Structures are given as C-alpha cells and as structure tokens.
PDB file of C-alpha atoms in Angstrom:
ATOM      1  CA  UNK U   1      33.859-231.558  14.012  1.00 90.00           C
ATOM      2  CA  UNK U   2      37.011-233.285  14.959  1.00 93.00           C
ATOM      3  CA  UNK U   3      38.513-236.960  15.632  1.00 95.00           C
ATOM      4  CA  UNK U   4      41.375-238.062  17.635  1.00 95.00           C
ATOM      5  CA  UNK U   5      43.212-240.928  17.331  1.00 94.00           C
ATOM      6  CA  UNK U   6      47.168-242.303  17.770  1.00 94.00           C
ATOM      7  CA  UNK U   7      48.417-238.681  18.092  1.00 95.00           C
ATOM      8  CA  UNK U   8      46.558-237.513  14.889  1.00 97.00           C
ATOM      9  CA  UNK U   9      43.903-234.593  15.315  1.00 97.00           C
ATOM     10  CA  UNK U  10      41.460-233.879  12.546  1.00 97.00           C
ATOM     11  CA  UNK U  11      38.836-231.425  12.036  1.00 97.00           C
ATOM     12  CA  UNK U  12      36.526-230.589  10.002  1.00 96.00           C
ATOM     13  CA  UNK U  13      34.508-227.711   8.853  1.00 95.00           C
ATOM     14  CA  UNK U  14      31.528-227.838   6.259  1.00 93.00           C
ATOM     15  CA  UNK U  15      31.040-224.940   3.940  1.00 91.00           C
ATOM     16  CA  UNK U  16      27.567-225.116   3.749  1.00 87.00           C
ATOM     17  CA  UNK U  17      26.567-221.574   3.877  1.00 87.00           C
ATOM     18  CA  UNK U  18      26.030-219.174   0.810  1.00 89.00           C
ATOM     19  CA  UNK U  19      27.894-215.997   2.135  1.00 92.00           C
ATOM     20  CA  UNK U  20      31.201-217.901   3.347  1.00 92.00           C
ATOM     21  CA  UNK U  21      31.634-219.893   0.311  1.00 92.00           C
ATOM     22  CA  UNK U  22      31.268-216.463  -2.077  1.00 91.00           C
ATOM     23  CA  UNK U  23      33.529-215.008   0.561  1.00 91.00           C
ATOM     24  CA  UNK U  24      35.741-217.540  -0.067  1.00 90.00           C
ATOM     25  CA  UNK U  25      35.114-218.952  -3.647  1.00 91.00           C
ATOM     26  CA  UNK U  26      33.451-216.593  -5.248  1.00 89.00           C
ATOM     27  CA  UNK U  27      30.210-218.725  -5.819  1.00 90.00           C
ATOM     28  CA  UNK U  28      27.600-220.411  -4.245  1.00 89.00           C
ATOM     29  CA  UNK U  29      29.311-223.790  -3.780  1.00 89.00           C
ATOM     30  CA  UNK U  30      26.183-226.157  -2.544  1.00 85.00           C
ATOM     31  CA  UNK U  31      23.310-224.505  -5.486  1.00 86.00           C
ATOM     32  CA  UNK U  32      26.079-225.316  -7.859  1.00 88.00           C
ATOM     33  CA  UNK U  33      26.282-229.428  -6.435  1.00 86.00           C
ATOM     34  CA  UNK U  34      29.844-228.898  -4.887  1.00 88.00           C
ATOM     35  CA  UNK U  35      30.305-229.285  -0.818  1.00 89.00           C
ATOM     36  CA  UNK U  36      33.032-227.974   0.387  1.00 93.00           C
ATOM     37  CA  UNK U  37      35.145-229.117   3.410  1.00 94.00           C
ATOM     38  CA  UNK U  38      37.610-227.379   5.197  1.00 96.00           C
ATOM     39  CA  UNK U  39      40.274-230.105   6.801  1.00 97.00           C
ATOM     40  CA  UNK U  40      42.939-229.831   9.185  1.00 97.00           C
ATOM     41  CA  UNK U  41      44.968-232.698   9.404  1.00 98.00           C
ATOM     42  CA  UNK U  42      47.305-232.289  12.649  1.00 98.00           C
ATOM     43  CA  UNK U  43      50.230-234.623  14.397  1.00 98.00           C
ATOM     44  CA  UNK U  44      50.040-234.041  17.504  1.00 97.00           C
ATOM     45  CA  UNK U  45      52.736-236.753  18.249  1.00 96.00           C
ATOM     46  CA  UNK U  46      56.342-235.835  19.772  1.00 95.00           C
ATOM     47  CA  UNK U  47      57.627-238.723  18.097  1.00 96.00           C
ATOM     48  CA  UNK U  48      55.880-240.216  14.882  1.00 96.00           C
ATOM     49  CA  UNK U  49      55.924-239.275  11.615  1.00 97.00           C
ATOM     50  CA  UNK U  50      52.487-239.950   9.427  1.00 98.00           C
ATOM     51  CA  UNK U  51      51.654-239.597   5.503  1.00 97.00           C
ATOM     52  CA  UNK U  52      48.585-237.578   4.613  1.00 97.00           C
ATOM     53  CA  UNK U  53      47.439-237.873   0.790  1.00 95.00           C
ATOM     54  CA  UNK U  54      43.998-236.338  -0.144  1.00 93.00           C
ATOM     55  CA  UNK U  55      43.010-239.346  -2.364  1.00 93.00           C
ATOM     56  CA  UNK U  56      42.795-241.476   1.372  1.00 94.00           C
ATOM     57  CA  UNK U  57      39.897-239.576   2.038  1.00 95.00           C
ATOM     58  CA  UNK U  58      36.781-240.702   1.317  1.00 94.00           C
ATOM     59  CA  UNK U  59      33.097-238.912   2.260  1.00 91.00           C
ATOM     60  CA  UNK U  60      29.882-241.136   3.098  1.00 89.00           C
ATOM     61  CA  UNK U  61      26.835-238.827   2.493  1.00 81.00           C
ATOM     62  CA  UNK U  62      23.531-239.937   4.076  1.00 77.00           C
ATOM     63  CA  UNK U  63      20.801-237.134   3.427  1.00 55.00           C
ATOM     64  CA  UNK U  64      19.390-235.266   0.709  1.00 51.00           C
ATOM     65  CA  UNK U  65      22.049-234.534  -0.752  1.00 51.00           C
ATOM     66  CA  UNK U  66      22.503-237.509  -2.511  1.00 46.00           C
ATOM     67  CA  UNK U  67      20.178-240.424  -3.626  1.00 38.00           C
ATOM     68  CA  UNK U  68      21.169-242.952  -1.487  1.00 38.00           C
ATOM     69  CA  UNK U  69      24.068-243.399   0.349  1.00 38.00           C
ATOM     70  CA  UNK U  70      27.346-242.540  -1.768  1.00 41.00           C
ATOM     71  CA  UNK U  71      31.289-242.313  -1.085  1.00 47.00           C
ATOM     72  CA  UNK U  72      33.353-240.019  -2.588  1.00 50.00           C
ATOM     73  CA  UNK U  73      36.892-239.424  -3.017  1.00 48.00           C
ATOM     74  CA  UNK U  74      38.406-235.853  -3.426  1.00 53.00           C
ATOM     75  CA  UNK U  75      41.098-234.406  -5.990  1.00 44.00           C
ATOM     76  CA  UNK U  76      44.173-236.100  -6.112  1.00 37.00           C
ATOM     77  CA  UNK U  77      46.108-235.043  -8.659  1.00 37.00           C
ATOM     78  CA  UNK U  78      46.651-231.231  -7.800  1.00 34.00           C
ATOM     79  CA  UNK U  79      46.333-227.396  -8.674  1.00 31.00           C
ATOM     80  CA  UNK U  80      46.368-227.888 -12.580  1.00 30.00           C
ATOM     81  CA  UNK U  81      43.843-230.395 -11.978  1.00 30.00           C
ATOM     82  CA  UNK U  82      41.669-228.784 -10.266  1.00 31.00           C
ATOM     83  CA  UNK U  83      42.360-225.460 -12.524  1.00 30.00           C
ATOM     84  CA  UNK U  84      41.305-227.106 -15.007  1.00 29.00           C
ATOM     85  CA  UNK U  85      38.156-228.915 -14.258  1.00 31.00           C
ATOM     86  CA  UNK U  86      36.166-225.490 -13.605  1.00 32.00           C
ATOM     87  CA  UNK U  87      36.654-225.330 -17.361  1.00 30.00           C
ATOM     88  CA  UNK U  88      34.162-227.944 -17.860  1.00 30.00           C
ATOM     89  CA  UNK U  89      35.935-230.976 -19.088  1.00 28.00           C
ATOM     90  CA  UNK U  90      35.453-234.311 -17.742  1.00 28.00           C
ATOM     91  CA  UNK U  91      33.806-237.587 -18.025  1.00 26.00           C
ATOM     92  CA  UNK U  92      33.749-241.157 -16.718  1.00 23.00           C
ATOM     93  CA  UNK U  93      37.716-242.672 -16.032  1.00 22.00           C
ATOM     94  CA  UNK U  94      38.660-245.178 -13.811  1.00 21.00           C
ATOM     95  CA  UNK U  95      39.693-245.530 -10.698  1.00 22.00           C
ATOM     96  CA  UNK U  96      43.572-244.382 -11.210  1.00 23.00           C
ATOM     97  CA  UNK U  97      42.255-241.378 -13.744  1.00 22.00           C
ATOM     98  CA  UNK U  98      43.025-237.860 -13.604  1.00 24.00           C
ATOM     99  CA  UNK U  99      40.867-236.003 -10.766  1.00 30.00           C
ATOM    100  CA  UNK U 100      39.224-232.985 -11.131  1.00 34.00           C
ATOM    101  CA  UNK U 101      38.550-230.796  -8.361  1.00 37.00           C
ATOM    102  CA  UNK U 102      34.759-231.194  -8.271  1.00 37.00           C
ATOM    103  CA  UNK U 103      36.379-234.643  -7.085  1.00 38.00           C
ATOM    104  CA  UNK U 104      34.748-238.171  -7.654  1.00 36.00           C
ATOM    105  CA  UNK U 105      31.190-239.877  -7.277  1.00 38.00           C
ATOM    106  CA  UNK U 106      31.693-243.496  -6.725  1.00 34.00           C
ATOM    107  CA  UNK U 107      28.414-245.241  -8.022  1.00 26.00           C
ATOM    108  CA  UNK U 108      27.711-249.197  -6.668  1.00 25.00           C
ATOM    109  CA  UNK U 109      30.081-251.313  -8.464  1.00 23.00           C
ATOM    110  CA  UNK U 110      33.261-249.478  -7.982  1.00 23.00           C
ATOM    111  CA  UNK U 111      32.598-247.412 -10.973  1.00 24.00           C
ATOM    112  CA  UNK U 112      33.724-243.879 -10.458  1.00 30.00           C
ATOM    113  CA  UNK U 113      32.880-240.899 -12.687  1.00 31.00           C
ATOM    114  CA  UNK U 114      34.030-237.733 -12.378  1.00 36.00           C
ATOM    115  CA  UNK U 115      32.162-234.637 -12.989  1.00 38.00           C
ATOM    116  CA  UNK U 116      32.686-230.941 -14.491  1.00 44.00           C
ATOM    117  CA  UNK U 117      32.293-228.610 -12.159  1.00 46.00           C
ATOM    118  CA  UNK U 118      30.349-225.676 -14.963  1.00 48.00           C
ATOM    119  CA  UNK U 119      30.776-222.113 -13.076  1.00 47.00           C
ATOM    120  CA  UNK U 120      30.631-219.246 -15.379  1.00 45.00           C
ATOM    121  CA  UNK U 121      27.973-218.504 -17.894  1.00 48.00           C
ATOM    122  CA  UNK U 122      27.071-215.656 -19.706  1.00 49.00           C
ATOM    123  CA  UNK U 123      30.665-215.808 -20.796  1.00 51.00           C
ATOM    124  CA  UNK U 124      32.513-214.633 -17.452  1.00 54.00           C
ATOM    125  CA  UNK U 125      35.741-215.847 -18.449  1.00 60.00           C
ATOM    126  CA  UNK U 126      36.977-213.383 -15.704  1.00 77.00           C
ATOM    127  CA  UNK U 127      34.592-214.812 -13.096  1.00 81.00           C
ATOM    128  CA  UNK U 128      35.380-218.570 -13.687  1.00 82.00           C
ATOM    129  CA  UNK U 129      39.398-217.916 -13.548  1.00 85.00           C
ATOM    130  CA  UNK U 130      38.623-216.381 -10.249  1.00 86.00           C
ATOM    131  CA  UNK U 131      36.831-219.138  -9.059  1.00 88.00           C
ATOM    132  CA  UNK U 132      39.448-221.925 -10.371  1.00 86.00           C
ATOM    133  CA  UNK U 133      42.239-219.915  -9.149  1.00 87.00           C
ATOM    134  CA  UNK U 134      40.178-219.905  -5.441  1.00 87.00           C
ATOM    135  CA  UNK U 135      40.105-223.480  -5.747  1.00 90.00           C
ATOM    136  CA  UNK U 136      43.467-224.364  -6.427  1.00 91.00           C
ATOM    137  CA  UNK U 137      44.737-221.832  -4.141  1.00 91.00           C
ATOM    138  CA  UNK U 138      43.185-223.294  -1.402  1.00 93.00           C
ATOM    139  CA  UNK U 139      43.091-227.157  -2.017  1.00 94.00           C
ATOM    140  CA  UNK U 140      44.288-229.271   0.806  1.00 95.00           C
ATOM    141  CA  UNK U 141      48.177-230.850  -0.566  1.00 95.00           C
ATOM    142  CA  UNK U 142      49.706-234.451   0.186  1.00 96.00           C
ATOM    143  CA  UNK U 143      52.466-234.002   3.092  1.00 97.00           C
ATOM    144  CA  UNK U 144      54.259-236.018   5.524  1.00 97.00           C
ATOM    145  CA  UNK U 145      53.747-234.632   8.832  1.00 97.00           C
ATOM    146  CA  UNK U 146      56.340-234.594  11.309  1.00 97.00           C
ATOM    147  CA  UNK U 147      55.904-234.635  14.706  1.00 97.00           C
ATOM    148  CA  UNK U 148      54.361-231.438  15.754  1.00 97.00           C
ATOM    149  CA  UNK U 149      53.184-230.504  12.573  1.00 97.00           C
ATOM    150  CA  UNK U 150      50.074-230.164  10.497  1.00 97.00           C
ATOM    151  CA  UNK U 151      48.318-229.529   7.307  1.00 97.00           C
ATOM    152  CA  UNK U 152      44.777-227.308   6.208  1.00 97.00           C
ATOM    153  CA  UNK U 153      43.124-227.124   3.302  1.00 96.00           C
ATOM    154  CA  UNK U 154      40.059-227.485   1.577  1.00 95.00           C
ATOM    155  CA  UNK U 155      38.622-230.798  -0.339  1.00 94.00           C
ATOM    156  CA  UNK U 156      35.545-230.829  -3.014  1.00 93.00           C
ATOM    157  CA  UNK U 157      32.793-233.057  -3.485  1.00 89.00           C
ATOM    158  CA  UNK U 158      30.511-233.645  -6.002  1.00 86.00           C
ATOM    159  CA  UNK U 159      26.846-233.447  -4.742  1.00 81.00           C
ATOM    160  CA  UNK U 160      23.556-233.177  -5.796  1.00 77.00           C
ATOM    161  CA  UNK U 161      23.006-229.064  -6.793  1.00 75.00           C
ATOM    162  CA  UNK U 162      21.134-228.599  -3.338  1.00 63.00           C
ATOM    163  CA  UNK U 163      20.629-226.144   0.224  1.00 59.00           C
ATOM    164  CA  UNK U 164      19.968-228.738   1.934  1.00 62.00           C
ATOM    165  CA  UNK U 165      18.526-228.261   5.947  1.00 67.00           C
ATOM    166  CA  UNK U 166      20.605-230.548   7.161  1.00 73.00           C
ATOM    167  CA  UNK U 167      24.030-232.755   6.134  1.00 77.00           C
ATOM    168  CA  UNK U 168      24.599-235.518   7.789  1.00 84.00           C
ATOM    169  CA  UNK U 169      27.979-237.421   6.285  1.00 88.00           C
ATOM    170  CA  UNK U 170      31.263-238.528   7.682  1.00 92.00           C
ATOM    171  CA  UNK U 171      34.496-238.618   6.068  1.00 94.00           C
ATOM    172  CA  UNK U 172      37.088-241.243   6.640  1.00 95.00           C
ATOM    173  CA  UNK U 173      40.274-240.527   6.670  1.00 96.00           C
ATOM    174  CA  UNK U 174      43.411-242.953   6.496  1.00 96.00           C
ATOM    175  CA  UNK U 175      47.301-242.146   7.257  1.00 97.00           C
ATOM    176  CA  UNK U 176      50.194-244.371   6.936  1.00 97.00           C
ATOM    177  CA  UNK U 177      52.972-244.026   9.986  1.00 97.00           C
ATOM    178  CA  UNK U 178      56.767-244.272   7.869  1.00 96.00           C
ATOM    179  CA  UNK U 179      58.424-246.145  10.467  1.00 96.00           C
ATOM    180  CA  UNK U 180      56.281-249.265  10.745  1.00 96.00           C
ATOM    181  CA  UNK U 181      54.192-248.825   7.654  1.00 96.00           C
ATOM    182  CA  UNK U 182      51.368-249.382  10.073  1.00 96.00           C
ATOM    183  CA  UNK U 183      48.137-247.587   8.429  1.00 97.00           C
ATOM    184  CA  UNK U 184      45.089-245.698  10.860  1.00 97.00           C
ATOM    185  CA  UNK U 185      41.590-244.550   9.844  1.00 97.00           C
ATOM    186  CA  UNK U 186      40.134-241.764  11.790  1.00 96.00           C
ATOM    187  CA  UNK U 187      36.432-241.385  10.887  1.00 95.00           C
ATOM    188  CA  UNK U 188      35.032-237.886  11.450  1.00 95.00           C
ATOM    189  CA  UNK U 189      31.014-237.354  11.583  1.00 93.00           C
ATOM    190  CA  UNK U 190      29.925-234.223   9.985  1.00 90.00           C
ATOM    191  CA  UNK U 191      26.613-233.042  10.955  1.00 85.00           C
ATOM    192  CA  UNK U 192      25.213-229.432   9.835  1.00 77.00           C
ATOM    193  CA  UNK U 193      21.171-228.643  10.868  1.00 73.00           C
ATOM    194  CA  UNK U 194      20.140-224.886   9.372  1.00 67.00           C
TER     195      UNK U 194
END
C-alpha cells in the first residue's frame, strides 16, 4: 500500500501472515496480539529536506482486530526499549512515557497504556532474546531525509491476540519539512482480505 504526497513516498506492508513473521521474528506475531508493519518512508524530492520520527505515526484499526475503532502510536524511544519490553514489563504511563515495542493502545480519553509484549514460556530464555533481538534489529529509526533519500523499517502495534480474515486500518503519518517548519500528513489505507 503506498501514499504520495509533496515529494514524500510511503509504503506499507502488513505482516499478517504466520510463516513471514516466524521467518522474520521468530513467532507468530498476530496469535500473540502484535501487527506488524513494514514502512518505507522515501523523499523523493531533489530539493527538500523532511523529518521522519516513528512516534508521528499513528494506526486507526477498524475490524476485528480491535473493539471498536482505536489509534495507536508505535515505539518511540528505541532498541533498548523495545529489547526490553519482550521481557514483560510494562504498565499504564502517560503520554510522554517510555515506549515499549509492542507500542501503545490509546483508549477514549487520551489515556494511553502500554502493553508487555509476553513471548517465551516454558522458560525459553534463548527463544525470547531471539525474538527481542529481531525486533530491535529491525525497528524503523527517526531520520532526517535528504533529498533523494529514504528510510525502512518495521513498527509494532498492540492488537487484540487474533488471525483475523481481513484488516482493514490506515496509518497516518506526519513529517515536518526543516526549511519552513511546514508539517504534512500522508494517510496510507491498509487493507489485507485472506
């Protein structure tokens, strides 16, 4: 899925299927409530410079996968964050807290609660350093993007523990240009039928 707009190109690819994300993450991502999103964040300009950073994203679910219709916002503090969320640790902070790579569930009335993102069991210490390693590995970083230039990565979102048959969402995505401090949202529809 991809949106264009002002010389920015993004696209977007849902991990939604079982084989991929173990291919990738070493787990079932979906059965275990996280959805995965591969992003690619691209200036295409030949003369602006723009300012990607992950917590400017924000995904609108609108299917089974959640309740009711529900934003979230991603990671945004970085590797050792999301390292260590896999552990297990968590609970409700505010809106400037510490992320954790399962990311953020923002509930009506801008309260935001973040949840552990529980792996391993049977004691698979080995198994769960795989996986957080996978995820920090590959999470999508902050970057200014020069003309010409582009950035790919993955983002996590908390979701209910689901396969669903279809994912219909779209996640909004906002860079700043550094010249003019002028600011552009590029919504991109995400739509998966199995």
């Amino acid at each position: 899925m991809t949106k264009e707009s002002d010389g920015i190109r993004i696209d977007v690819d849902p991990f939604t299927d079982k084989a991929r994300c173990e291919t990738y993450f070493g787990f079932n991502a979906l059965s275990a409530g996280v959805l995965i999103l591969r992003v690619r964040v691209e200036n295409e300009s030949a003369t602006d410079t723009w300012l990607f950073h992950k917590s400017q994203c924000k995904l609108t679910l609108r299917d089974s996968l959640t309740s009711g219709e529900t934003g979230g916002v991603p990671n945004s503090e970085g590797s050792e964050a999301a390292g260590g969320a896999a552990g297990g640790s968590g609970g409700a902070v505010g809106v400037t807290g510490t992320a954790l790579a399962a990311g953020f569930l923002v509930v009506p009335g801008a309260i935001v609660v973040a949840f552990p993102l529980l792996l391993a069991s049977d004691g698979m210490l080995s198994k769960e350093s795989e996986i957080r390693r996978n995820l920090a590995e590959r999470e999508l970083v902050n970057k200014t993007l020069s003309p010409r230039e582009a950035v790919e990565g993955f983002l996590y979102y908390r979701v209910a523990k689901a396969r669903p048959a279809s994912l219909r969402a779209d996640l909004q995505v906002i860079l700043t240009n550094t010249k003019d401090q002028r600011c552009i949202t590029l919504q991109v529809p995400i739509r998966y039928d199995k």
